[in-house]
């Protein structure tokens, strides 16, 4: 690919970069026990949860920022971040979509999430997290008929305290890592899902996250519990407006799949990546983990095109016999973006199986690393893992890395890892062009082909969106 | 349709074409023959605009336009098609997907409406049958793991679907057995039309037993050194290229 | 921190000035560093706990070859034998070869000393390899092998580092510098054997000039409880070729760092390794191939069989620098676990900063295929023999591609005995189980 083509690749725009003018009720920057008490009080939380948060905060104070990832960024001053932001007009909760601030709705329109339309057409129930407060939950009633609980986590704390108390932090303990501890202390809101025994959730559940307020870190907390024999597919989409300064995003997602249950969690992440010089953008430090009991299955699918720095390893703890973990990932980095992402598959039960398919695409001056751990425990008789990670390089200033850790303590386990690195070749581009495709379309086709194995795992609506997103991210990537 | 005047071109700093001139009108079939290294394949790549092939002199007009300022795909939109000697493999991109994208792009450039998926698939299947390629190939990656003959037939199928004005076949006969050669020739013959021209680049005359050319040109050392009708091809086969080089010298 | 160094400082002998400078620099780095812990990424799976004991200086031994139990391959060329790190002229043979100069640092003439001081340590970046600094600090002698430009050595050179039994656990220091000048060719075998209660700290440096070809083997045949921390560091100039073969049979703690630096375009490295562990042994191979320039190639294959309660670590890093276009690098690591308590940790890493490259790596962990085992048994082969056959089959390819016939002839029966014994066969049965090996 020529220099000129590469330069154009770097000149992409961020389509979702706009801000919404809504008065917010934002906490001034800073983090002390008082901040946590404020957040907890604001949400009218029970005493146990405040204690839980404070304990996490005390643990966090003792912890050090992790430095092992292959990413570089200036030190974050956690006292300069505001830990709570709530759209002001939300003080009185709207009872239906009609009551929602029209400007807010317009924002979603721009993002391509027409709530009204979705209601009718897509049959997707959306729990929208706008900055930190859950704005509206659609389809609640229909879900309620099936016995499915789907609401914001702050609501769940009041409505289903036993469930929340039982499972919150059960998969990602508070002291798991630096950012998980921080999230546990200050989490603002997020989604809660409970699927009762034997229920197949009648529709795809969906949440869109959006960071709107300047200087607000977003700390959502998601908890999904699929009871015995149930089934749920959950979609998460993320965007953030353009800002010069970096914004911190440290979420925690916990999945619990009881015996014979199945959870499919799909993410399309398109946070603002910063400009071509690497100014601004989101720091995306996320802990996602699922616990699979006997015969359960947890499947993570992610398409990551945004954020300035990504640090994310959706993982599966395969505790129950015959449980299954899957990780399908496409991570695209451009300009100055840095991604260190992958998964952990912890095989504890007998005959547990896991599959990892990771596709990394680096363009511009970006750096894209796969980091994965496959651990076969001593009791994981007959465990099986297959890992394939491929990297595609576009241009000669980017970097691609592969760091797979394989730890096996059981001889009957079989672990296979394969990795390749290649580039979009001039010959491939030329062939496509000779057949009348413009180079951009050609690159996007080649990249889509490269990612096909992952895209086919996405729910239909998301697959289309993901394909488009890649196209936008690669816009102008060649002359 | 195609007018090449005194064309000079370099590849990697080495001059390959040294003053080539050629006129092709609609409806004609031209064959260019020549020994290895004479610049036969270079001509096709220069015309389609392959990166690394540099024009150092002369001019080329195609469909009344100077094509040297045009991108490869713009030339394709104008109706220039090159069947590659060595078609490239594109793993992961299915043939069907690729064909639809290419046909859509070419039709869009002509302000023609895109085919809907159903009718396009029907056309693609027909084309498959026409080149004797199993329809399973439509689902496979572009040329991925295809045999030499299958790749050539795949090129021909693309040509049928794109309906170009000028078809350049670069050594399409090389590596084909007699049966496959007939399939390719039949494909070309059914596509012959008043508004379409062909440029067959070949080392051997055997292809010309099946596709009768109107003109035969001999390329040597970057220039056309002799032109004639199809009897020239037979003469070449009999006497070898050495004969010509001696004559020209 | 100086615990490991102090017994060796008692040995303070007179050394040339250039060597003294290196010793002091090594000592300074060692004194100012702390031992890596399990939190250090490079030592994540290997504990240095076995080094937490009192060591003495390496004793001088005058035991005969028989008393020492030396069992060496017959390679026809020069053989230099060191016992407990001390030169044993009586056990060594030096044959003359116009292409070669083999000399100990202490005996080097002026020209040789100049070459040694020019090249010694240039392959080892000091901060990264702490034990190489310990080696520097304790340096009293070493071997310098020079392969003259445009010439080919007639016979392989063999270097034997053997440790004898001793009352106290001791430290022995090993150092080798090879300078293969431009367009030279040679073969070299390093042989480590001996005592349970010795800690060897070894550093071998290979400097290959333009077009040089070196065939190198490093055999670790030490006792099951031996301690060894060692490094092979190589620099390859343009069009140089290095074939390097490694074999490790156990050890209580064995950590070998292999670092190959491609510094000239067109250099090629073939790196093969086998590790076989049983009992409570621990072997850790860390390999790192640095592609700093274009058009270089690397083929790396490591295979391991891990039984009983043993623990193997493999970390294979390939690092492609920004200018190293047209690199082709492949790495494969396959592991067989033969017991429920055995463990392997493998991490093949690719770090790539250039786009026009072909890189691939693969790693597998599994046990012997039941179907294969069954197939052999349906053909009348006993389970024990089938196990030996399949285990040997797993590593066979790496032995067979060894360029030195004489080394292959030495290794095959040695490996056959190893697998026979592992299968639990008594000595007389062992021959039966292994009869097909090498046939």
Coordinates of C-alpha atoms in Angstrom, one line a residue, chain A residues 1 68 70 367 371 373 378 389 393-423, chain C residues 41 44-45 311 317 322 325 337-368:
Chain A
X1 CA 0.0 0.0 0.0
X68 CA 1.9 -5.3 32.2
X70 CA 1.4 -3.4 25.9
X367 CA -0.6 -0.8 18.1
X371 CA -3.2 -11.3 25.0
X373 CA -4.6 -17.1 28.7
X378 CA -5.6 -30.4 37.3
X389 CA -5.4 -15.4 16.3
X393 CA -1.4 -5.0 9.0
X394 CA -2.4 -2.0 6.8
X395 CA 0.6 0.3 6.3
X396 CA 4.1 0.0 7.7
X397 CA 3.9 2.2 10.8
X398 CA 1.5 0.0 12.8
X399 CA 2.3 -2.9 15.1
X400 CA 0.7 -6.2 15.8
X401 CA 1.5 -8.4 18.8
X402 CA 0.5 -11.8 20.0
X403 CA 1.0 -12.9 23.6
X404 CA -0.8 -16.2 24.3
X405 CA -0.2 -17.8 27.7
X406 CA -0.9 -21.6 27.8
X407 CA -0.8 -23.3 31.2
X408 CA -1.7 -26.9 31.3
X409 CA -1.9 -29.1 34.3
X410 CA -3.8 -32.0 33.0
X411 CA -2.5 -34.5 30.4
X412 CA -5.9 -35.3 29.0
X413 CA -6.4 -31.7 28.0
X414 CA -5.7 -30.6 24.5
X415 CA -4.7 -27.1 23.8
X416 CA -4.0 -25.8 20.3
X417 CA -2.9 -22.3 19.4
X418 CA -2.2 -20.9 16.0
X419 CA -1.3 -17.4 14.9
X420 CA -0.5 -15.7 11.7
X421 CA 0.4 -12.2 10.6
X422 CA -0.2 -10.9 7.1
X423 CA -0.9 -7.7 5.3
Chain C
X41 CA 7.3 -11.4 33.6
X44 CA 6.6 -15.9 36.0
X45 CA 6.7 -19.7 36.0
X311 CA 7.1 -28.8 35.1
X317 CA 9.4 -14.6 21.4
X322 CA 10.2 -1.6 12.2
X325 CA 10.6 -6.0 6.1
X337 CA 2.0 -34.4 29.1
X338 CA 2.3 -38.0 30.2
X339 CA 1.2 -37.7 33.8
X340 CA -1.7 -36.2 35.7
X341 CA 0.7 -34.1 37.8
X342 CA 2.9 -32.9 35.1
X343 CA 2.6 -29.2 34.0
X344 CA 3.5 -27.1 31.1
X345 CA 3.4 -23.4 30.6
X346 CA 4.0 -22.2 27.1
X347 CA 3.8 -18.7 25.6
X348 CA 4.8 -18.2 22.0
X349 CA 4.9 -14.4 21.4
X350 CA 4.9 -12.4 18.3
X351 CA 5.8 -8.7 18.4
X352 CA 5.6 -7.2 15.0
X353 CA 6.4 -3.6 13.9
X354 CA 6.8 -4.2 10.1
X355 CA 4.0 -5.0 7.7
X356 CA 5.6 -6.9 4.9
X357 CA 6.4 -10.0 6.9
X358 CA 5.3 -13.6 7.1
X359 CA 5.0 -14.8 10.7
X360 CA 3.3 -17.7 12.2
X361 CA 3.5 -19.5 15.5
X362 CA 1.7 -22.4 16.9
X363 CA 1.7 -24.2 20.3
X364 CA -0.1 -27.3 21.4
X365 CA -0.4 -29.3 24.6
X366 CA -1.8 -32.8 24.6
X367 CA -1.2 -36.3 25.6
X368 CA -0.3 -39.2 23.3

